[in-house]
PDB file of C-alpha atoms and ligand atoms in Angstrom:
ATOM      1  CA  MET A   1       0.000   0.000   0.000  1.00 96.00           C
ATOM      2  CA  LYS A   2       1.394   3.370  -1.037  1.00 98.00           C
ATOM      3  CA  ILE A   3       1.602   6.384   1.257  1.00 98.00           C
ATOM      4  CA  GLU A   4      -0.972   8.960   0.167  1.00 97.00           C
ATOM      5  CA  LYS A   5      -3.519  11.321   1.700  1.00 96.00           C
ATOM      6  CA  GLY A   6      -5.672   9.635   4.328  1.00 95.00           C
ATOM      7  CA  LYS A   7      -3.316   6.726   5.079  1.00 96.00           C
ATOM      8  CA  VAL A   8      -2.067   6.105   8.601  1.00 95.00           C
ATOM      9  CA  VAL A   9       1.716   5.828   8.424  1.00 96.00           C
ATOM     10  CA  THR A  10       3.853   4.213  11.123  1.00 96.00           C
ATOM     11  CA  LEU A  11       7.470   5.339  11.311  1.00 97.00           C
ATOM     12  CA  GLU A  12      10.565   4.484  13.229  1.00 97.00           C
ATOM     13  CA  PHE A  13      13.085   7.311  13.199  1.00 97.00           C
ATOM     14  CA  LYS A  14      16.183   8.765  14.749  1.00 98.00           C
ATOM     15  CA  VAL A  15      16.536  12.549  14.901  1.00 97.00           C
ATOM     16  CA  TYR A  16      19.991  14.091  14.987  1.00 98.00           C
ATOM     17  CA  ASP A  17      21.135  17.661  15.619  1.00 97.00           C
ATOM     18  CA  LYS A  18      23.047  18.465  12.412  1.00 96.00           C
ATOM     19  CA  ALA A  19      25.381  20.838  14.248  1.00 96.00           C
ATOM     20  CA  ASN A  20      27.017  18.166  16.411  1.00 96.00           C
ATOM     21  CA  ASN A  21      25.419  14.854  15.356  1.00 96.00           C
ATOM     22  CA  GLU A  22      23.827  14.511  18.785  1.00 96.00           C
ATOM     23  CA  LEU A  23      20.984  11.956  18.862  1.00 97.00           C
ATOM     24  CA  LEU A  24      17.926  13.934  20.040  1.00 95.00           C
ATOM     25  CA  GLU A  25      15.191  11.332  19.750  1.00 95.00           C
ATOM     26  CA  ASP A  26      14.953   7.657  18.926  1.00 97.00           C
ATOM     27  CA  THR A  27      11.551   6.042  18.461  1.00 95.00           C
ATOM     28  CA  LYS A  28      13.115   2.741  19.563  1.00 95.00           C
ATOM     29  CA  GLU A  29      13.040   4.298  23.020  1.00 93.00           C
ATOM     30  CA  VAL A  30       9.833   6.322  22.962  1.00 88.00           C
ATOM     31  CA  GLY A  31       7.753   4.067  20.681  1.00 91.00           C
ATOM     32  CA  PRO A  32       6.848   4.237  16.997  1.00 93.00           C
ATOM     33  CA  PHE A  33       5.424   7.431  15.540  1.00 93.00           C
ATOM     34  CA  PHE A  34       1.987   7.429  13.844  1.00 93.00           C
ATOM     35  CA  TYR A  35       0.434  10.132  11.706  1.00 94.00           C
ATOM     36  CA  ILE A  36      -2.321  10.563   9.133  1.00 96.00           C
ATOM     37  CA  HIS A  37      -0.695  11.492   5.826  1.00 97.00           C
ATOM     38  CA  GLY A  38      -1.756  14.776   4.227  1.00 95.00           C
ATOM     39  CA  HIS A  39      -3.496  16.204   7.293  1.00 92.00           C
ATOM     40  CA  GLY A  40      -0.764  18.508   8.533  1.00 90.00           C
ATOM     41  CA  ASN A  41       0.136  16.123  11.365  1.00 88.00           C
ATOM     42  CA  PHE A  42       3.863  16.030  10.698  1.00 93.00           C
ATOM     43  CA  VAL A  43       6.757  18.036   9.215  1.00 95.00           C
ATOM     44  CA  PRO A  44       5.567  18.840   5.631  1.00 96.00           C
ATOM     45  CA  LYS A  45       8.919  18.105   3.947  1.00 97.00           C
ATOM     46  CA  ILE A  46       8.999  14.625   5.502  1.00 98.00           C
ATOM     47  CA  GLU A  47       5.422  13.908   4.393  1.00 98.00           C
ATOM     48  CA  GLU A  48       6.340  15.051   0.846  1.00 98.00           C
ATOM     49  CA  THR A  49       9.424  12.823   0.818  1.00 98.00           C
ATOM     50  CA  LEU A  50       7.440   9.757   1.934  1.00 98.00           C
ATOM     51  CA  GLU A  51       4.560  10.335  -0.519  1.00 98.00           C
ATOM     52  CA  GLY A  52       4.047   7.329  -2.823  1.00 98.00           C
ATOM     53  CA  HIS A  53       6.442   5.042  -0.948  1.00 98.00           C
ATOM     54  CA  GLU A  54       5.545   1.818   0.854  1.00 98.00           C
ATOM     55  CA  LYS A  55       6.307  -0.113   4.034  1.00 98.00           C
ATOM     56  CA  GLY A  56      10.044  -0.838   4.240  1.00 98.00           C
ATOM     57  CA  PHE A  57      11.101   2.435   2.602  1.00 98.00           C
ATOM     58  CA  SER A  58      13.918   4.141   4.459  1.00 98.00           C
ATOM     59  CA  THR A  59      15.632   7.452   3.872  1.00 98.00           C
ATOM     60  CA  SER A  60      17.556  10.266   5.471  1.00 98.00           C
ATOM     61  CA  ILE A  61      15.988  13.732   5.370  1.00 98.00           C
ATOM     62  CA  ASP A  62      17.602  17.049   6.300  1.00 98.00           C
ATOM     63  CA  ILE A  63      15.185  19.492   7.945  1.00 98.00           C
ATOM     64  CA  SER A  64      16.314  23.075   8.390  1.00 98.00           C
ATOM     65  CA  VAL A  65      15.127  25.317  11.210  1.00 97.00           C
ATOM     66  CA  GLU A  66      12.632  26.932   8.797  1.00 96.00           C
ATOM     67  CA  GLU A  67      11.345  23.608   7.468  1.00 97.00           C
ATOM     68  CA  GLY A  68      11.084  22.102  10.924  1.00 95.00           C
ATOM     69  CA  TYR A  69      10.278  23.547  14.305  1.00 93.00           C
ATOM     70  CA  GLY A  70      11.186  27.231  13.857  1.00 94.00           C
ATOM     71  CA  GLU A  71      13.594  29.557  15.576  1.00 96.00           C
ATOM     72  CA  TYR A  72      14.206  29.320  19.299  1.00 96.00           C
ATOM     73  CA  ASP A  73      11.978  31.958  20.946  1.00 95.00           C
ATOM     74  CA  SER A  74      13.452  33.305  24.181  1.00 95.00           C
ATOM     75  CA  ASP A  75      10.053  34.864  24.996  1.00 92.00           C
ATOM     76  CA  LEU A  76       8.852  31.304  25.632  1.00 93.00           C
ATOM     77  CA  VAL A  77      11.300  30.919  28.509  1.00 96.00           C
ATOM     78  CA  VAL A  78       9.392  31.996  31.604  1.00 94.00           C
ATOM     79  CA  GLU A  79      10.040  32.232  35.313  1.00 95.00           C
ATOM     80  CA  MET A  80       7.241  31.257  37.647  1.00 94.00           C
ATOM     81  CA  GLU A  81       6.756  31.056  41.393  1.00 95.00           C
ATOM     82  CA  LYS A  82       6.824  27.582  42.910  1.00 93.00           C
ATOM     83  CA  SER A  83       3.471  28.423  44.494  1.00 92.00           C
ATOM     84  CA  GLU A  84       1.905  28.399  41.006  1.00 91.00           C
ATOM     85  CA  PHE A  85       2.438  24.635  40.926  1.00 91.00           C
ATOM     86  CA  VAL A  86       0.323  23.781  43.993  1.00 89.00           C
ATOM     87  CA  GLU A  87      -1.839  21.335  42.025  1.00 88.00           C
ATOM     88  CA  PHE A  88       1.223  19.215  41.162  1.00 90.00           C
ATOM     89  CA  ASP A  89       2.207  16.389  43.516  1.00 89.00           C
ATOM     90  CA  ASP A  90       5.824  16.821  42.617  1.00 91.00           C
ATOM     91  CA  ILE A  91       7.758  19.206  40.386  1.00 93.00           C
ATOM     92  CA  TYR A  92      11.187  18.491  38.975  1.00 95.00           C
ATOM     93  CA  GLU A  93      13.434  19.452  36.077  1.00 96.00           C
ATOM     94  CA  GLY A  94      12.182  17.753  32.920  1.00 94.00           C
ATOM     95  CA  LEU A  95       8.507  17.755  33.984  1.00 94.00           C
ATOM     96  CA  ASP A  96       6.234  18.962  31.207  1.00 92.00           C
ATOM     97  CA  PHE A  97       2.909  20.703  31.614  1.00 92.00           C
ATOM     98  CA  ILE A  98       0.325  22.552  29.521  1.00 90.00           C
ATOM     99  CA  ALA A  99      -0.331  26.232  30.220  1.00 87.00           C
ATOM    100  CA  ASP A 100      -3.178  28.438  28.972  1.00 85.00           C
ATOM    101  CA  MET A 101      -1.689  31.411  27.160  1.00 83.00           C
ATOM    102  CA  ASP A 102      -3.040  34.979  27.131  1.00 84.00           C
ATOM    103  CA  ASP A 103      -4.196  34.561  23.533  1.00 87.00           C
ATOM    104  CA  GLY A 104      -6.364  31.554  24.441  1.00 88.00           C
ATOM    105  CA  THR A 105      -4.071  28.893  22.997  1.00 85.00           C
ATOM    106  CA  GLU A 106      -2.419  26.107  24.951  1.00 86.00           C
ATOM    107  CA  GLN A 107       1.345  25.824  25.087  1.00 87.00           C
ATOM    108  CA  SER A 108       3.365  22.945  26.426  1.00 91.00           C
ATOM    109  CA  PHE A 109       6.322  23.780  28.669  1.00 94.00           C
ATOM    110  CA  VAL A 110       9.172  21.806  30.200  1.00 95.00           C
ATOM    111  CA  ILE A 111      10.678  22.765  33.543  1.00 96.00           C
ATOM    112  CA  THR A 112      14.368  23.468  32.926  1.00 96.00           C
ATOM    113  CA  ASN A 113      15.478  24.793  36.301  1.00 97.00           C
ATOM    114  CA  ILE A 114      14.245  25.032  39.898  1.00 96.00           C
ATOM    115  CA  GLU A 115      16.063  27.343  42.251  1.00 95.00           C
ATOM    116  CA  ASP A 116      14.646  28.240  45.639  1.00 92.00           C
ATOM    117  CA  GLU A 117      11.124  29.477  44.887  1.00 93.00           C
ATOM    118  CA  ILE A 118      11.708  30.218  41.198  1.00 96.00           C
ATOM    119  CA  VAL A 119      10.800  27.696  38.512  1.00 96.00           C
ATOM    120  CA  THR A 120      12.123  28.283  34.986  1.00 97.00           C
ATOM    121  CA  ALA A 121      10.140  26.676  32.162  1.00 97.00           C
ATOM    122  CA  ASP A 122      10.781  26.547  28.429  1.00 96.00           C
ATOM    123  CA  GLY A 123       7.878  26.494  25.958  1.00 95.00           C
ATOM    124  CA  ASN A 124      10.028  25.929  22.896  1.00 95.00           C
ATOM    125  CA  HIS A 125       9.800  22.610  21.105  1.00 92.00           C
ATOM    126  CA  PRO A 126      12.957  20.643  22.006  1.00 90.00           C
ATOM    127  CA  PHE A 127      13.923  20.735  18.302  1.00 94.00           C
ATOM    128  CA  ALA A 128      13.397  24.524  17.915  1.00 95.00           C
ATOM    129  CA  GLY A 129      16.360  26.454  16.506  1.00 96.00           C
ATOM    130  CA  LYS A 130      18.080  23.277  15.315  1.00 96.00           C
ATOM    131  CA  ASP A 131      18.912  21.977  11.852  1.00 98.00           C
ATOM    132  CA  LEU A 132      17.918  18.322  11.986  1.00 98.00           C
ATOM    133  CA  LYS A 133      18.557  15.043  10.238  1.00 98.00           C
ATOM    134  CA  PHE A 134      15.795  12.425  10.320  1.00 98.00           C
ATOM    135  CA  ASP A 135      16.734   8.798   9.563  1.00 98.00           C
ATOM    136  CA  VAL A 136      13.288   7.390   8.808  1.00 98.00           C
ATOM    137  CA  VAL A 137      11.973   3.863   8.224  1.00 98.00           C
ATOM    138  CA  VAL A 138       8.359   3.279   7.169  1.00 98.00           C
ATOM    139  CA  THR A 139       7.137   0.329   9.255  1.00 97.00           C
ATOM    140  CA  GLY A 140       3.437   0.421   8.376  1.00 96.00           C
ATOM    141  CA  VAL A 141       0.846   1.918   6.035  1.00 97.00           C
ATOM    142  CA  ARG A 142      -2.909   1.373   6.424  1.00 96.00           C
ATOM    143  CA  GLU A 143      -6.224   3.060   5.690  1.00 96.00           C
ATOM    144  CA  ALA A 144      -7.355   5.568   8.310  1.00 94.00           C
ATOM    145  CA  THR A 145     -10.731   4.765   9.836  1.00 92.00           C
ATOM    146  CA  LYS A 146     -13.642   7.197   9.466  1.00 91.00           C
ATOM    147  CA  GLU A 147     -13.254   8.054  13.158  1.00 88.00           C
ATOM    148  CA  GLU A 148      -9.562   8.819  12.781  1.00 89.00           C
ATOM    149  CA  LEU A 149     -10.246  11.121   9.835  1.00 91.00           C
ATOM    150  CA  GLU A 150     -12.901  12.921  11.885  1.00 89.00           C
ATOM    151  CA  HIS A 151     -10.490  13.398  14.797  1.00 85.00           C
ATOM    152  CA  GLY A 152      -7.589  14.270  12.521  1.00 86.00           C
ATOM    153  CA  HIS A 153      -5.182  11.944  14.320  1.00 86.00           C
ATOM    154  CA  PRO A 154      -4.467   8.217  14.349  1.00 88.00           C
ATOM    155  CA  HIS A 155      -5.710   5.867  17.041  1.00 84.00           C
ATOM    156  CA  PHE A 156      -3.858   2.870  18.365  1.00 72.00           C
ATOM    157  CA  HIS A 157      -5.353  -0.448  17.401  1.00 56.00           C
ATOM    158  CA  GLY A 158      -4.548  -4.001  18.263  1.00 46.00           C
ATOM    159  CA  PHE A 159      -4.931  -3.704  22.032  1.00 42.00           C
ATOM    160  CA  GLY A 160      -8.351  -5.407  21.910  1.00 41.00           C
ATOM    161  CA  ASP A 161     -11.440  -4.436  20.014  1.00 44.00           C
ATOM    162  CA  ASP A 162     -13.417  -3.633  23.136  1.00 46.00           C
ATOM    163  CA  GLU A 163     -15.816  -0.843  22.160  1.00 48.00           C
ATOM    164  CA  GLU A 164     -15.629   0.615  25.658  1.00 46.00           C
ATOM    165  CA  GLU A 165     -11.875   0.980  25.623  1.00 50.00           C
ATOM    166  CA  GLU A 166     -10.278   4.417  25.216  1.00 56.00           C
ATOM    167  CA  CYS A 167      -8.669   4.988  21.851  1.00 58.00           C
ATOM    168  CA  GLY A 168      -5.354   5.588  23.575  1.00 55.00           C
ATOM    169  CA  CYS A 169      -4.458   8.460  21.294  1.00 58.00           C
ATOM    170  CA  GLY A 170      -3.888  10.718  24.271  1.00 56.00           C
ATOM    171  CA  CYS A 171      -6.403  13.277  23.063  1.00 61.00           C
ATOM    172  CA  ASP A 172      -9.219  14.731  25.150  1.00 58.00           C
ATOM    173  CA  CYS A 173     -11.802  14.007  22.498  1.00 58.00           C
ATOM    174  CA  GLY A 174     -13.430  11.299  24.626  1.00 55.00           C
ATOM    175  CA  CYS A 175     -13.427   8.846  21.739  1.00 55.00           C
ATOM    176  CA  HIS A 176     -13.969   5.146  22.424  1.00 45.00           C
TER     177      HIS A 176
HETATM  178 ZN1   ZN B   1      -9.281  10.539  19.083  1.00 53.92          ZN
END
């Protein structure tokens, strides 16, 4: 089956920082990556490169800052009071959380430093400001279900076809 609009594509990849060849992410550690092709789920240049290929295809793709995750924005580095985290059981460096922004959007942050009562958090994507190299292997291609197309993201299947089970996609859509 060829990769085209509306197909759910499963990828294994390694992402390297081009500047120093540092391995930034390996799906062997965090689990395979799924996306619905042609729905703006993933880096456009990677989707374009994979278009028309099939399971087993592998390639190496350079993604510049502009093509990827954008420039590093120092305005997204914020200092907060520890007291703002009262609803958390525990806070530590590396913890991520979602914050409501002034413009009504949600932004995910990672705590980068905790000193006395001051917590520093960074809202930049970990790949922001970096030229990247993706070593990609296509490990699956299938039709998206009607439900997945409605939600605009893939669901995980194969953990039992119990209708009552959560889709496991991590979204708040309440889908079953
Ligand atoms: Zn869903």
